[in-house]
Coordinates of N, CA and C in Angstrom, one line a residue:
X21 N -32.0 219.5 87.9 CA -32.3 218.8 89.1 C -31.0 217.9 89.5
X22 N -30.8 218.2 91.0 CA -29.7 217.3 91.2 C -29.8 216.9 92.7
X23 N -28.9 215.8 93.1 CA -29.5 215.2 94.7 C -27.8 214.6 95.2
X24 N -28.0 214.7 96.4 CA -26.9 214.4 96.8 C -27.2 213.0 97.5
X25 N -26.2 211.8 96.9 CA -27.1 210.6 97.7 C -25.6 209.5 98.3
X26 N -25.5 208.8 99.4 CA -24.7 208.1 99.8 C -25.1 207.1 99.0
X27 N -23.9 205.9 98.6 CA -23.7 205.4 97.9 C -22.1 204.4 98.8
X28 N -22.5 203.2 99.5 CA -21.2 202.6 100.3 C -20.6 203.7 101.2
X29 N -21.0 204.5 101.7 CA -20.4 205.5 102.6 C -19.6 206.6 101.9
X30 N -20.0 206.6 101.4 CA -19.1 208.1 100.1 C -20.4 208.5 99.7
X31 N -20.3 209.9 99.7 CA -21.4 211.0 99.2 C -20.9 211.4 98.0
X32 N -22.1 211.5 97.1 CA -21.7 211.6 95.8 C -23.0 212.5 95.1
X33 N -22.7 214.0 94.3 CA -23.5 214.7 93.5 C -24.0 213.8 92.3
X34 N -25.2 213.5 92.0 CA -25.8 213.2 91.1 C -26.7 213.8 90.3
X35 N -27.2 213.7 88.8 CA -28.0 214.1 88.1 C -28.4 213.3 87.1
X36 N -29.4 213.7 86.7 CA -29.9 212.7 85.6 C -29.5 212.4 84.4
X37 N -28.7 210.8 83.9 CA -28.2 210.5 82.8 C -26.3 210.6 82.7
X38 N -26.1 211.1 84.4 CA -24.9 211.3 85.1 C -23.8 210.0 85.2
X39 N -23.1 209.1 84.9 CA -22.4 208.0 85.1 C -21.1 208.8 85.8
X40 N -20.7 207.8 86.8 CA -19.9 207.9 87.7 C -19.7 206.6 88.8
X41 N -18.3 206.6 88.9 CA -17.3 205.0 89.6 C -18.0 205.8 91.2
X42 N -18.6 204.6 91.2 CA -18.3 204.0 92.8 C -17.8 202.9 93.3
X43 N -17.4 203.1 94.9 CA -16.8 201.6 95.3 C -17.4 200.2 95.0
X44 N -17.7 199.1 95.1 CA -18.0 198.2 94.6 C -19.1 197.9 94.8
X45 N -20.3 197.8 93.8 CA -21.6 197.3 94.8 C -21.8 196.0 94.1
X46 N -22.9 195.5 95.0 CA -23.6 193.9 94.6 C -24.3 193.8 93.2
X47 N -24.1 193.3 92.4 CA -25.4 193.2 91.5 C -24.4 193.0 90.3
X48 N -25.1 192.3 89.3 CA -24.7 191.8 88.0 C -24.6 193.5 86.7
X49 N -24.0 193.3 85.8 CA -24.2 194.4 85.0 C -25.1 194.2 83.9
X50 N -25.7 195.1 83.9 CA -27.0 195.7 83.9 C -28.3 196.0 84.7
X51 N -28.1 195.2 85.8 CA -29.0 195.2 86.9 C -29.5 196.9 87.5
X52 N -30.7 196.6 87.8 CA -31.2 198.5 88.1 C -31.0 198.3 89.9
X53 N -30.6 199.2 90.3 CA -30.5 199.4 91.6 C -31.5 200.5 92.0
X54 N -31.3 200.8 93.3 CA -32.6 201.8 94.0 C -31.8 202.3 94.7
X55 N -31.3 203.8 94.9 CA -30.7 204.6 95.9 C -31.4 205.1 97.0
X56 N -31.9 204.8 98.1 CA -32.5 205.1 98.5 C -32.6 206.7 100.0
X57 N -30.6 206.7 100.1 CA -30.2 207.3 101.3 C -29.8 208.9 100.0
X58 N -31.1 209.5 100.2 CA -30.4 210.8 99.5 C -31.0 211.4 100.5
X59 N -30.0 212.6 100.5 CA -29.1 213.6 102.0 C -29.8 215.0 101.6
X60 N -29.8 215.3 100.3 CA -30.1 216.5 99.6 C -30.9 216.4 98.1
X61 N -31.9 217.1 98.1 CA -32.5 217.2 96.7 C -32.7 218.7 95.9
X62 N -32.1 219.0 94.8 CA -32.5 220.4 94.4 C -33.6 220.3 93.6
X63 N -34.8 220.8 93.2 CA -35.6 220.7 92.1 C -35.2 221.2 90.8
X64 N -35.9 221.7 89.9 CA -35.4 222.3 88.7 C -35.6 223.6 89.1
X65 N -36.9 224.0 89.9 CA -37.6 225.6 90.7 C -36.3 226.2 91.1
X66 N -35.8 225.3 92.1 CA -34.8 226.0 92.9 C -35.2 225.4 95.0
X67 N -36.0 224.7 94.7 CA -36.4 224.5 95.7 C -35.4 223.3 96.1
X68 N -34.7 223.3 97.6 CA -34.0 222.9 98.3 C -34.4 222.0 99.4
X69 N -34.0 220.6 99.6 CA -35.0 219.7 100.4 C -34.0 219.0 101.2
X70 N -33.7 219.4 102.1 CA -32.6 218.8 103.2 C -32.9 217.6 104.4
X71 N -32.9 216.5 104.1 CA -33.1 215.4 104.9 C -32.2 215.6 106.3
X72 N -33.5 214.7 107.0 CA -32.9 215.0 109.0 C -32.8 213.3 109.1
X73 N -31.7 212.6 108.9 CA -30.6 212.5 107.9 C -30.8 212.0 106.5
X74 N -31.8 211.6 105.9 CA -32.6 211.1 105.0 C -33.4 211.7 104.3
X75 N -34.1 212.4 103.1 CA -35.4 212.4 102.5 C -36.2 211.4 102.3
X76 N -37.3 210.8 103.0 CA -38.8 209.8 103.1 C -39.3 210.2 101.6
X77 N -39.4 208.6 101.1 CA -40.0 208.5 99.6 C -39.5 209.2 98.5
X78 N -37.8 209.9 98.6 CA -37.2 210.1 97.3 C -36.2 209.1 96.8
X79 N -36.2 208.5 95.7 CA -35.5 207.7 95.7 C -34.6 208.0 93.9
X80 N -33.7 207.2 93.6 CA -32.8 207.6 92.9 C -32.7 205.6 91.8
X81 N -32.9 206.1 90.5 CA -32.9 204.7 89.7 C -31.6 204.2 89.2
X82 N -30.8 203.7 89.8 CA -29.3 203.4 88.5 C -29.5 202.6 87.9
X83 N -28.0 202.2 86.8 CA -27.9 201.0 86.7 C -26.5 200.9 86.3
X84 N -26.4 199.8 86.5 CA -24.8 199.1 86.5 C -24.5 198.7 84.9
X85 N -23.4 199.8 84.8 CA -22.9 199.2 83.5 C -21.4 198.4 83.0
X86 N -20.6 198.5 84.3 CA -19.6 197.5 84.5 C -18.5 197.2 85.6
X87 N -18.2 196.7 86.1 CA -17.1 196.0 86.9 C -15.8 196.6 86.9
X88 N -14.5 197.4 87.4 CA -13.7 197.8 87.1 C -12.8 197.5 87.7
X89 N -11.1 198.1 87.8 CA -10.5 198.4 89.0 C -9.8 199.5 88.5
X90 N -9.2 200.3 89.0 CA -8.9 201.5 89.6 C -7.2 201.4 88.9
X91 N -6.4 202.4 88.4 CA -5.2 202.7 88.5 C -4.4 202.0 90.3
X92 N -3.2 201.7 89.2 CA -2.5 201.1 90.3 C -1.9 201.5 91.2
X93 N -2.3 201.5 92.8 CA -1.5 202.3 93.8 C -0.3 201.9 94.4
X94 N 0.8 202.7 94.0 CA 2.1 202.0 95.1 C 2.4 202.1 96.4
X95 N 2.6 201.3 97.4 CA 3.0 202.0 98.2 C 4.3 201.5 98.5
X96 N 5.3 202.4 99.3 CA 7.1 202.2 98.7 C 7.5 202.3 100.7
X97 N 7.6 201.6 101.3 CA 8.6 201.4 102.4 C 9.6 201.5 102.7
X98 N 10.3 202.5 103.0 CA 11.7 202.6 103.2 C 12.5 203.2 105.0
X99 N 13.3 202.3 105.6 CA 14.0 202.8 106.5 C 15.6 203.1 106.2
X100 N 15.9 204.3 106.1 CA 17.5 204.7 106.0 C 18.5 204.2 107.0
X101 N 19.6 203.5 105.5 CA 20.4 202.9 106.6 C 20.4 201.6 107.2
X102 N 19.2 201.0 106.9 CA 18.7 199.6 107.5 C 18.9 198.7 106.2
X103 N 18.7 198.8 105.0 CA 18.5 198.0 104.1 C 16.9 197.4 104.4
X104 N 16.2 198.1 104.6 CA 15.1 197.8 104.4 C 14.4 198.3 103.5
X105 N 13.8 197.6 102.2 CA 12.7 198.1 101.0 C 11.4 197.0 101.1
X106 N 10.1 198.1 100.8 CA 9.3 197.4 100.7 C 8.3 198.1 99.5
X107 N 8.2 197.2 98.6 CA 7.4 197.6 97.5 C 5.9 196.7 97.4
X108 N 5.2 197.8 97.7 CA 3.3 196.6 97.9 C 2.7 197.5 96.7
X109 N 1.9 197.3 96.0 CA 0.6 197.9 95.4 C -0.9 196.6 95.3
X110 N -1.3 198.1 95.0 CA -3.3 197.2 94.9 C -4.1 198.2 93.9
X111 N -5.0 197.8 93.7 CA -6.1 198.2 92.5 C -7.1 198.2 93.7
X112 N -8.1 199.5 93.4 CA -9.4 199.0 94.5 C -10.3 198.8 93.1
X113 N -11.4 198.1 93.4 CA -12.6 197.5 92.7 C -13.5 198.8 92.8
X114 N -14.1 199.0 91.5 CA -15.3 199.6 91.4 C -16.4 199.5 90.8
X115 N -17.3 200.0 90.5 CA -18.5 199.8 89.8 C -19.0 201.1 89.3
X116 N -18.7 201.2 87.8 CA -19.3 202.1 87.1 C -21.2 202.1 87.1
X117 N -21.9 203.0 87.3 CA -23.2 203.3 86.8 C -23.5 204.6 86.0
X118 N -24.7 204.2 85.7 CA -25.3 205.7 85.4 C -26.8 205.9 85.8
X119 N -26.7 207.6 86.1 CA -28.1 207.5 87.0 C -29.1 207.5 85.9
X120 N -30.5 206.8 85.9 CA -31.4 207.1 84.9 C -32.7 208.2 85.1
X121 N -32.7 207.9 86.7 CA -34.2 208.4 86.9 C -33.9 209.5 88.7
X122 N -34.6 210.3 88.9 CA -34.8 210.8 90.3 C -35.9 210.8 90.8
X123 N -36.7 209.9 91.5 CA -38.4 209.9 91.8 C -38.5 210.7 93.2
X124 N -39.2 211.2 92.8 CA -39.9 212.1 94.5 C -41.0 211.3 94.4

């Protein structure tokens, strides 16, 4: 069984017992969250359940198991000729979970 559920504006495959980084959400770690915006549900049957944008009353159990940030991104500025350099980087924040439960 597996469900396709937005999660902060990013669509993300999930399955049961699945851990995987999303962008940053609210909540303390260990706290259980409720997914509630799933897009797609497969059963174990095979049966296929496509939300018109949403699935009504399937919902998705995580939980938060820690706080992170992300490998460090550079970004490098350069105009030829000018003497112009610009070196910036950033870390984005994430939040690891793992899915526990899929309820129809």
């Amino acid at each position: 069984m597996y469900a396709i559920v937005e999660i902060a504006g990013k669509q993300f495959k999930v399955s049961k017992e699945q851990w995987l980084y999303t962008p940053k959400l609210q909540g303390e770690v260990g706290t259980l969250l409720t997914l509630d915006k799933v897009l797609l549900l497969d059963d174990e049957v095979g049966t296929i359940m496509v939300g018109t944008p949403t699935l009504n009353g399937v919902t998705i159990k995580a939980k938060v198991l820690e706080h992170t940030k992300a490998n460090k991104i550079i970004v490098f500025k350069k105009k030829r000729r000018n003497g112009y350099k610009v070196k910036r980087g950033h870390r984005q924040d994430h939040t690891r979970i793992v899915i526990e439960d899929i309820v129809k």
